[in-house]
Coordinates of C-alpha atoms and ligand atoms in Angstrom, one line a residue:
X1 CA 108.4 117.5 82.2
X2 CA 109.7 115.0 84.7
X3 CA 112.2 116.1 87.2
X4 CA 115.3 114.0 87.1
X5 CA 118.2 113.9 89.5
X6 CA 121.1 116.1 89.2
X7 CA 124.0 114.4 87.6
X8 CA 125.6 111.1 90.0
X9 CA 128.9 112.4 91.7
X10 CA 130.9 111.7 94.8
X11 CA 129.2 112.9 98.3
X12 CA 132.5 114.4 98.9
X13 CA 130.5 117.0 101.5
X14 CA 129.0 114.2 103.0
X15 CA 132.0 112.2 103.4
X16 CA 133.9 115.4 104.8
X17 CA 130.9 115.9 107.2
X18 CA 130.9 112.6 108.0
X19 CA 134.5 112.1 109.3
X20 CA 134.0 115.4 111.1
X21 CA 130.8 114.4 112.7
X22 CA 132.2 110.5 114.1
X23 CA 134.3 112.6 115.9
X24 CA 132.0 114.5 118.2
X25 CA 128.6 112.3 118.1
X26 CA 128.6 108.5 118.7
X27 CA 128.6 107.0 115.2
X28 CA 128.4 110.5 114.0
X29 CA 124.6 110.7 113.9
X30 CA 121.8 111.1 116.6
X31 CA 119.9 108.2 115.5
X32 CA 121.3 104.9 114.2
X33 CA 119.4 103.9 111.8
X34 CA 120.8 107.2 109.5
X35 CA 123.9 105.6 109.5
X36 CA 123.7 103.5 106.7
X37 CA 125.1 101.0 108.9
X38 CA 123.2 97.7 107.1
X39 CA 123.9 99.2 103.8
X40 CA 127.2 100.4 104.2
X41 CA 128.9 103.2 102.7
X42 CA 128.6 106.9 103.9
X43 CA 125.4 109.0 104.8
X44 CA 124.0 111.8 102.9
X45 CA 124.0 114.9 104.9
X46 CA 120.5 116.7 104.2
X47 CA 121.1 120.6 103.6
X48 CA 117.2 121.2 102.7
X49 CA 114.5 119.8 101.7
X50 CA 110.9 121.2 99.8
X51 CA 108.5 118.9 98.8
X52 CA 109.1 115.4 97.9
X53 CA 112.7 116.2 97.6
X54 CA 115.8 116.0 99.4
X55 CA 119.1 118.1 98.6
X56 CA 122.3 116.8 100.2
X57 CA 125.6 119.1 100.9
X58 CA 126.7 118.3 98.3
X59 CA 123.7 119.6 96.3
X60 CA 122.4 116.4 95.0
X61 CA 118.4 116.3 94.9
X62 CA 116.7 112.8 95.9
X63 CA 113.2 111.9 95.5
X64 CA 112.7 111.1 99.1
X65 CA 111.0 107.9 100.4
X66 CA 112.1 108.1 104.1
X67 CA 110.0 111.4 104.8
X68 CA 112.1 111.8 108.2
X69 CA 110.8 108.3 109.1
X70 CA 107.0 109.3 108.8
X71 CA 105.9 112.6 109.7
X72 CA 106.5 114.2 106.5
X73 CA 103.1 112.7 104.9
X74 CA 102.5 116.1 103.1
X75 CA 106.2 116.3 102.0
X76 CA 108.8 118.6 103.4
X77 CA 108.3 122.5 104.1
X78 CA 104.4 122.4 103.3
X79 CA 103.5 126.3 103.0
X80 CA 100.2 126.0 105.6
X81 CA 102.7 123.9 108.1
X82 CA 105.5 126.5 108.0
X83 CA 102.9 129.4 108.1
X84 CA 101.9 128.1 111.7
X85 CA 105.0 127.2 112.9
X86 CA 105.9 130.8 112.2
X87 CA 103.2 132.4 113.6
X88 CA 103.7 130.2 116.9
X89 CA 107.1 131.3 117.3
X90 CA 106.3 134.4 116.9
X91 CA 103.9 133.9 120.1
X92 CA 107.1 132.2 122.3
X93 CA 108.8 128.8 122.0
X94 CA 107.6 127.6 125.2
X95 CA 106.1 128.4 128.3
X96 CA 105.9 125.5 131.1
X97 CA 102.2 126.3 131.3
X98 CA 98.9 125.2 129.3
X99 CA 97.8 126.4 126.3
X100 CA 94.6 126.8 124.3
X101 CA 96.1 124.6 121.4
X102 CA 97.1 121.6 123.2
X103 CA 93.2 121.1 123.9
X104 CA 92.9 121.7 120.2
X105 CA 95.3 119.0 119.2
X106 CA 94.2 117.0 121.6
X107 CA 90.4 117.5 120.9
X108 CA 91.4 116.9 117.0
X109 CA 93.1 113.7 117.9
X110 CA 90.0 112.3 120.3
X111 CA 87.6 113.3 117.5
X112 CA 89.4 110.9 114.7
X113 CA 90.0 107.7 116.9
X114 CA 87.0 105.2 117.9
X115 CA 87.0 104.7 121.3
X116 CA 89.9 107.3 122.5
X117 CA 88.5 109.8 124.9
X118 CA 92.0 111.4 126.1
X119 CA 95.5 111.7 125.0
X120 CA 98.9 112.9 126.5
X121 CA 101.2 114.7 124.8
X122 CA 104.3 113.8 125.1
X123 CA 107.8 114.8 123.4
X124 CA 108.7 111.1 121.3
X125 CA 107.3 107.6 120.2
X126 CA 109.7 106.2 123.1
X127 CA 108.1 108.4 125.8
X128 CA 104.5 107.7 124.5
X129 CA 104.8 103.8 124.6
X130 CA 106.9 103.4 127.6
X131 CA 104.4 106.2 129.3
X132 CA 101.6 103.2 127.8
X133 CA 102.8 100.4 129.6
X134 CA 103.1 102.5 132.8
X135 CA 99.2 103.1 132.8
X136 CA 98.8 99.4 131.5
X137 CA 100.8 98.1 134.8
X138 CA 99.2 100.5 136.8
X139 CA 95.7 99.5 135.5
X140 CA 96.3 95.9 136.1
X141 CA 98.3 95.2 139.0
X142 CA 101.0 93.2 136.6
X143 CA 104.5 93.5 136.0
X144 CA 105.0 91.7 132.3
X145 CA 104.1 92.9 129.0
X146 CA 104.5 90.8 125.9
X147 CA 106.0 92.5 122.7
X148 CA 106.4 91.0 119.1
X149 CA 110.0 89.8 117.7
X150 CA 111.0 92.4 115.1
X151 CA 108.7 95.2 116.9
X152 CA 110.1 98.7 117.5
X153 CA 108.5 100.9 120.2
X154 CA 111.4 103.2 120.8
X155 CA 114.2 102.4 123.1
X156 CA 113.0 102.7 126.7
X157 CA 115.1 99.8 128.4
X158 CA 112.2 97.0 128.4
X159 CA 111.5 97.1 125.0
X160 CA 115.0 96.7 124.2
X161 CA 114.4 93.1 123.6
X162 CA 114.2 90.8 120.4
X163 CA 113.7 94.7 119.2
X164 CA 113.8 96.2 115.3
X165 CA 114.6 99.0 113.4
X166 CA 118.1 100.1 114.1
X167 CA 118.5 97.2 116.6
X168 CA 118.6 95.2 113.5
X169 CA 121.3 97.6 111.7
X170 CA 123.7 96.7 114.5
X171 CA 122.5 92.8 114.6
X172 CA 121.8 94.1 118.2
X173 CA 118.0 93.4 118.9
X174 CA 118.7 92.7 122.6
X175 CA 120.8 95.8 123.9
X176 CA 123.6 95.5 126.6
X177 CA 122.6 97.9 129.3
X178 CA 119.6 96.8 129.9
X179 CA 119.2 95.1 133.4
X180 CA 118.2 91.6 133.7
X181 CA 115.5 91.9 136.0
X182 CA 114.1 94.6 133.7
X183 CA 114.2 92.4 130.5
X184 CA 112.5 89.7 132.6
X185 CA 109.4 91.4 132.3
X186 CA 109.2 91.3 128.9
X187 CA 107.8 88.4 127.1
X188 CA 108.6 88.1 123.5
X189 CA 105.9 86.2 120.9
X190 CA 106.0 85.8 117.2
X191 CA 104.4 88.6 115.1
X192 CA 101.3 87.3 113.0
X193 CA 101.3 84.5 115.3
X194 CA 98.3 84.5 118.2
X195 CA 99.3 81.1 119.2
X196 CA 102.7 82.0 120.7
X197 CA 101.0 85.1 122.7
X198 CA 98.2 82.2 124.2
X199 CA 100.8 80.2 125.2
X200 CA 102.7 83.1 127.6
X201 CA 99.1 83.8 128.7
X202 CA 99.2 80.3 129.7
X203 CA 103.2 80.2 131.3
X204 CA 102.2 83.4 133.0
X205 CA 98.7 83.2 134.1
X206 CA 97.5 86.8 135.8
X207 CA 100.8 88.4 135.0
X208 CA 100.8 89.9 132.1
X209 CA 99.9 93.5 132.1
X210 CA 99.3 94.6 128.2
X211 CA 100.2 93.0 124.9
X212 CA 102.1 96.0 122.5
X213 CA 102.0 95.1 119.3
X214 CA 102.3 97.6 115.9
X215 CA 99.2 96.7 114.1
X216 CA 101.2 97.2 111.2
X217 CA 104.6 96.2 110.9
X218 CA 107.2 98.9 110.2
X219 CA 110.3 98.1 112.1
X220 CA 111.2 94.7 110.2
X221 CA 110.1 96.3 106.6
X222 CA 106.5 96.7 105.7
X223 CA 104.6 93.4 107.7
X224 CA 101.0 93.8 107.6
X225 CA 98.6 91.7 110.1
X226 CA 97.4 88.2 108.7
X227 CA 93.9 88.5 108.4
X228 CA 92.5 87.6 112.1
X229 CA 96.0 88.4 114.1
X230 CA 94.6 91.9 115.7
X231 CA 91.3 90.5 116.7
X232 CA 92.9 87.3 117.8
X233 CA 95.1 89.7 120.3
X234 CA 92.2 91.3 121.2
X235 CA 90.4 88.7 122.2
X236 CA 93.2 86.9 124.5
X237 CA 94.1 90.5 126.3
X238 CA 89.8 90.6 126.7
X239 CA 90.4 87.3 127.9
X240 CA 93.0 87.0 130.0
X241 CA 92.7 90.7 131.7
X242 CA 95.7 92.5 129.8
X243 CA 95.2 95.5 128.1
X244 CA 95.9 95.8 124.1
X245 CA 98.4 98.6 123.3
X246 CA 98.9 99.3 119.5
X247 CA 101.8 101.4 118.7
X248 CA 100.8 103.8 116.0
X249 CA 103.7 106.1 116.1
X250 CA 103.7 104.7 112.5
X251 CA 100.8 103.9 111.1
X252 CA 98.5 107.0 113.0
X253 CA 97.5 109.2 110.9
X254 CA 99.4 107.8 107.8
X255 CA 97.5 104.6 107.0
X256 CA 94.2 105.9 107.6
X257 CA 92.6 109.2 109.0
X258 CA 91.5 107.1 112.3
X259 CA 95.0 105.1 111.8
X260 CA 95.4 101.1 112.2
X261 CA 92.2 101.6 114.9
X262 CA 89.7 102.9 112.3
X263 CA 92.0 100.5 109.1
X264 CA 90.9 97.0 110.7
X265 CA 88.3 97.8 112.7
X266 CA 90.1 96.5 116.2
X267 CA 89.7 98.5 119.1
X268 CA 93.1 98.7 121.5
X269 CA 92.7 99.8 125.0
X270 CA 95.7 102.5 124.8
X271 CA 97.3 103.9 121.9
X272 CA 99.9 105.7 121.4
X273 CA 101.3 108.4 118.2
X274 CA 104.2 110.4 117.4
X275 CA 105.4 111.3 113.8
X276 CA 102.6 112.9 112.1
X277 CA 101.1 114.7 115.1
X278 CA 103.7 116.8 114.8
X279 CA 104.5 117.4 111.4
X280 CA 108.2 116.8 111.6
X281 CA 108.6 118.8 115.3
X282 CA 109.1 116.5 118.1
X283 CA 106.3 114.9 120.1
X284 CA 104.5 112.0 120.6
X285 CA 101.0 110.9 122.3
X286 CA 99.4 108.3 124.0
X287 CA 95.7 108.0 124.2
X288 CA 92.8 105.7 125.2
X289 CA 89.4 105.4 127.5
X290 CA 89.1 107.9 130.1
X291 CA 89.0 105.4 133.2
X292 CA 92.7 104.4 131.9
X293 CA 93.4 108.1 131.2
X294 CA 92.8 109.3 134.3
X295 CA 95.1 107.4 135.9
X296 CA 98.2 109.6 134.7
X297 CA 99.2 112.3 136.9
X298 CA 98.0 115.0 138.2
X299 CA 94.5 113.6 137.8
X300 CA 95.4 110.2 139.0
X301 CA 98.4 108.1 140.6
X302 CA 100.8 107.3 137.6
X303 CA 103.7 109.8 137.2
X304 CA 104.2 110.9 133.5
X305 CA 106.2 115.0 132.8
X306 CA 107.9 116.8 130.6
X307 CA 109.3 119.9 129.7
X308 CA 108.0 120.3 126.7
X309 CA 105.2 118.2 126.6
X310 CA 102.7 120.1 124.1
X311 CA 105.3 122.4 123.4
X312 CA 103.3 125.4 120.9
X313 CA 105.9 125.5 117.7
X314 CA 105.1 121.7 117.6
X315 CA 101.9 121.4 118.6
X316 CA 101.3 124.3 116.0
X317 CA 102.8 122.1 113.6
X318 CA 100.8 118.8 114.0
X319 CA 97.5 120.6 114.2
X320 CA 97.8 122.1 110.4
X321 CA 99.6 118.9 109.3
X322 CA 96.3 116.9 110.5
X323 CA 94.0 119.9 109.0
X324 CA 95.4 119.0 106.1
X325 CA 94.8 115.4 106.6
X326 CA 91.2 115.2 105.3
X327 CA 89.3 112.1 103.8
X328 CA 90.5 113.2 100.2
X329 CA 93.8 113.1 101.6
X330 CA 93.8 109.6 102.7
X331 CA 92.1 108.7 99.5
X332 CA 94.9 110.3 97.5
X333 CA 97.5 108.6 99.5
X334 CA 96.0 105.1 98.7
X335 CA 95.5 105.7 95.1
X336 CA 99.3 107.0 94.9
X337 CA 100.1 103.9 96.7
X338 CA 98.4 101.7 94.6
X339 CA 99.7 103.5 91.8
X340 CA 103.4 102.8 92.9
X341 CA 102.7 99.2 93.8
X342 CA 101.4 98.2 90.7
X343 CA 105.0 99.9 88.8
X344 CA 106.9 98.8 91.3
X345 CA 105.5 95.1 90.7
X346 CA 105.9 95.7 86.7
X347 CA 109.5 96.8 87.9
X348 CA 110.1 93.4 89.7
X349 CA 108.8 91.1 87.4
X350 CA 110.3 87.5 88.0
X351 CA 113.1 88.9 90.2
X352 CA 113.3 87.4 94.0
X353 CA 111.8 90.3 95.4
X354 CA 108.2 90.8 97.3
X355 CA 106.5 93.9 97.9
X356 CA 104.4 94.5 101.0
X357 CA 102.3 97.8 101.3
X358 CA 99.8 99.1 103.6
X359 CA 98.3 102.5 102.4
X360 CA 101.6 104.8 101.9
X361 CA 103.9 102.5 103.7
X362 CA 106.0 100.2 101.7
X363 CA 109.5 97.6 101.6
X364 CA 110.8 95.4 99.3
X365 CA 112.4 92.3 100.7
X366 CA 114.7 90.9 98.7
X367 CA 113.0 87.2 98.9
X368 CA 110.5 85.7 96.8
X369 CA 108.7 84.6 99.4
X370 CA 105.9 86.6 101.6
X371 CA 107.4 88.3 104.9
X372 CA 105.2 87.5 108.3
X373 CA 107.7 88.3 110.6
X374 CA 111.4 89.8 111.0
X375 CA 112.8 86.0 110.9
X376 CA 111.4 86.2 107.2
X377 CA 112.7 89.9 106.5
X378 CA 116.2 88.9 107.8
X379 CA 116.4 85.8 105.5
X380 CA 116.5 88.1 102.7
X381 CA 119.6 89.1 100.5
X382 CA 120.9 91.8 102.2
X383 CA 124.1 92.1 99.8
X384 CA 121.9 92.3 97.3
X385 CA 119.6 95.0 98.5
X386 CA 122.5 97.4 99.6
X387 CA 123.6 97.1 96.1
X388 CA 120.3 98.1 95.0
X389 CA 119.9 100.7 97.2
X390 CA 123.2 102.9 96.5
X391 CA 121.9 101.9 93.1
X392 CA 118.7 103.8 93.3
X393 CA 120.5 106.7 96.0
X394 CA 123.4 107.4 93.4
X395 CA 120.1 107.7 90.7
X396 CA 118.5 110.2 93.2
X397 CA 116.4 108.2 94.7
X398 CA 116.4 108.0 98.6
X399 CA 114.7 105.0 100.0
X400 CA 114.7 103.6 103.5
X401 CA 118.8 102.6 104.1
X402 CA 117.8 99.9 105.4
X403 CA 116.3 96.4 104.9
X404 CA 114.7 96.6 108.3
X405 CA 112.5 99.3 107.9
X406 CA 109.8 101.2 105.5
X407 CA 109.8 103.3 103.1
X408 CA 106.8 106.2 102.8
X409 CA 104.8 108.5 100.0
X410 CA 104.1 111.4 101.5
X411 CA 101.0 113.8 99.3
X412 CA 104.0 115.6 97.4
X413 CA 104.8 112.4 95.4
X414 CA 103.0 112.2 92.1
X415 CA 102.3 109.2 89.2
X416 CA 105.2 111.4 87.1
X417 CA 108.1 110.8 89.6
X418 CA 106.8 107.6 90.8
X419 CA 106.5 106.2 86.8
X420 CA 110.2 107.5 87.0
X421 CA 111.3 105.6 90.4
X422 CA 110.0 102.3 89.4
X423 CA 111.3 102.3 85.9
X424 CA 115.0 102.9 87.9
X425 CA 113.8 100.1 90.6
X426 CA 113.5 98.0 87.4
X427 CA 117.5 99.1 85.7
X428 CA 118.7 98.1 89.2
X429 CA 117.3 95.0 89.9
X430 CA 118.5 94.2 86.6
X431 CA 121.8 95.1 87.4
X432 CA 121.8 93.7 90.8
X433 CA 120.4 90.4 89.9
X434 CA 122.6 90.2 86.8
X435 CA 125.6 88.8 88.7
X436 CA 125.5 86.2 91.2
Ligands
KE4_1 P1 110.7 107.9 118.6 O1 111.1 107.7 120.1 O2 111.9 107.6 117.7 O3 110.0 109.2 118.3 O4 109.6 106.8 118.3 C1 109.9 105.4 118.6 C2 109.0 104.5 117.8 C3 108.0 103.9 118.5 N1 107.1 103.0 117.8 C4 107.2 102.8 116.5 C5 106.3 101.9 115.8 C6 108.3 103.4 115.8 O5 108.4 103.2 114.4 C7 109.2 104.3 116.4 C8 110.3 105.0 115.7 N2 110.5 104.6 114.4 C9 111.9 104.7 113.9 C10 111.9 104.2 112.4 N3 111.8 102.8 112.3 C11 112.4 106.0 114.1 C12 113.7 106.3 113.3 C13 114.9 106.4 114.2 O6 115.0 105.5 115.2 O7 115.7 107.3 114.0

């Protein structure tokens, strides 16, 4: 029998927990983009979650999409991923010294991505990029870095700029606080566009340190690479001396079992994780050749700590997430995304709307048009898609609350639910498109 979603009923929990929370965290959340800020209207406070399900204070269950942003790509409280976080604790939380399973993780991560001989452990996506273009500076003598309009890499001060995600939430993409001389260095070009990255190669000649780019688009909705745009960026940074960074906080380990790297075949020179690798726990990784590896401190000059870098609990949790992340896995994931694309396009019909998926990453843009770049994503109907998406929440079904960002299937979805979820993305694009 299908599951459906308990009865619709005020969040009066959530509102109550909200008004409480605005009062003692900025915004009342710890991250913006849970604040429903572009979609308006108040957040659901997660009690719990098991599965592909989320169940609010106020004990109504969602289907989730979100799946905590990424990491939850074997859906929430997996019995293997609990098991070893227990038995970790039950070890110590942390011990400011090495440990036998950070060269596992490690030595799990090396094995699955061409060309990557060491990583780093670190404790976020923010610290493993900004950690990225320290070793990418260091390597090259250069100050600048070009990043991609719409691109998210966390919120260390220079990629602050022309930035997406929650940037986007708060129409906020350039972030007061950051200095001037800081934002200097970074040059922004057009995403799916190699022309606009030659011609800063050209304005800055021997400048430019590294290109970052996500080799799939996930801050800006679901943007994959125009056939040619990764190699076309590897060849200018080959060219022109500036080392290729892709950020797969997102897309490693979800959109393929070697990520974006082993996906299209395009070799970066660093490249940095988070999300998955840790199975929910906080960390993050960056990773490449060792003659750029080594450069990071203690076995070279560049300065990179922390705390709880490779902290156990976590690292215990990342290691039987990607255990679990086998070939069969990754074929699963594609055939439930597939699966979901081709209802979800049933569901849409001759509505306005596009669909954009890579593996088990997804968005709809409400635009009938294809979307190469945030410009594209922010000409969409906004109105229209928060309708749509209280729609679909008040249904049970939690997708992305936002227009500027993906949604994700995680191995506890199945064709039942997801049969389910695009019959209601049809009833509410219906609705939504019923009025003007
Ligand atoms: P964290 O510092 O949030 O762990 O990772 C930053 C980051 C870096 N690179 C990419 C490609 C990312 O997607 C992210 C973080 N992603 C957002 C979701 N769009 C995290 C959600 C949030 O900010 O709360």
């Amino acid at each position: 029998m299908v599951e459906t979603a308990l009865p619709s009923s005020p969040r009066i929990a959530s509102e109550t927990l909200f008004e409480r929370a605005r009062r003692v965290i900025p915004g009342g959340v710890n991250s913006p983009v849970r604040a429903f800020r572009r979609v308006g209207g108040t957040p659901a406070f997660i009690a719990r979650a098991a599965g592909a399900w989320l169940y609010d204070e106020d004990d109504r269950r969602y289907l989730d999409f979100v799946g905590s942003w990424g990491p939850m790509i074997l859906g929430h409280g997996h019995p293997r991923v609990v098991e070893a976080v227990r038995e970790a604790a039950g070890q110590g939380f942390s011990f400011g010294a090495p440990t036998r399973a950070e060269i596992l993780l490690a030595e799990t991560i090396v094995e699955r991505l061409p060309g990557i001989d060491m990583v780093r452990l670190v404790n976020s996506g923010t610290e493993a990029t900004m950690s990225a273009i320290r070793v990418a500076r260091a390597a090259t003598g250069r100050d600048r870095f070009v990043k991609f309009d719409g691109c998210y890499h966390g919120h260390a001060d220079g990629f602050l700029v022309a930035s997406g995600s929650g940037t986007l939430d708060i129409g906020q993409p350039d972030s007061p606080g950051v200095p001037r001389t800081t934002a200097a260095d970074t040059l922004v070009a057009r995403f799916n566009d190699c022309s606009s990255v030659e011609a800063l190669f050209d304005a800055y000649p021997g400048e430019i340190a590294a290109v970052i780019v996500e080799p799939v688009g996930g801050n800006a909705g679901c943007i994959p690479p125009l056939e040619g745009f990764l190699e076309g960026l590897r060849t200018l940074c080959t060219r022109h001396g500036a080392l290729l960074v892709f950020d797969e906080v997102m897309t490693g380990f979800r959109i393929a079992r070697g990520g974006a790297i082993e996906r299209f075949g395009v070799q970066p020179d660093l490249a940095t994780f988070g999300k998955v690798i840790g199975g929910g726990f906080p960390i993050g990784a960056y990773a490449g050749p060792s003659h750029l590896m080594r450069l990071v401190a203690p076995a070279g000059p560049v300065y990179q700590a922390g705390t709880l870098s490779g902290n156990p609990v976590a690292v215990a949790a990342g290691r039987a997430t990607l255990e679990l992340l086998d070939q069969a896995a990754y074929d699963r994931l594609e055939d439930l995304g597939a699966f979901v694309e081709r209802r979800l396009l049933e569901a849409i019909g001759e509505h306005p709307v596009t669909l954009q998926r890579v593996g088990s990453m997804f968005s709809l843009f409400f635009r009938p048009q294809s979307v190469l770049r945030v410009d594209d994503a922010m000409d969409a109907d906004i109105d229209r898609f928060a309708r749509f998406f209280h729609g679909l929440l008040d249904e049970g079904y939690y997708l992305a609350p936002s227009p500027y960002e993906s949604s994700f299937l995680s191995l506890a979805h199945d064709e039942q639910r997801l049969t389910a979820f695009a019959e209601a993305v049809g009833r509410h694009l219906e609705r939504v498109f019923a009025t003007a």
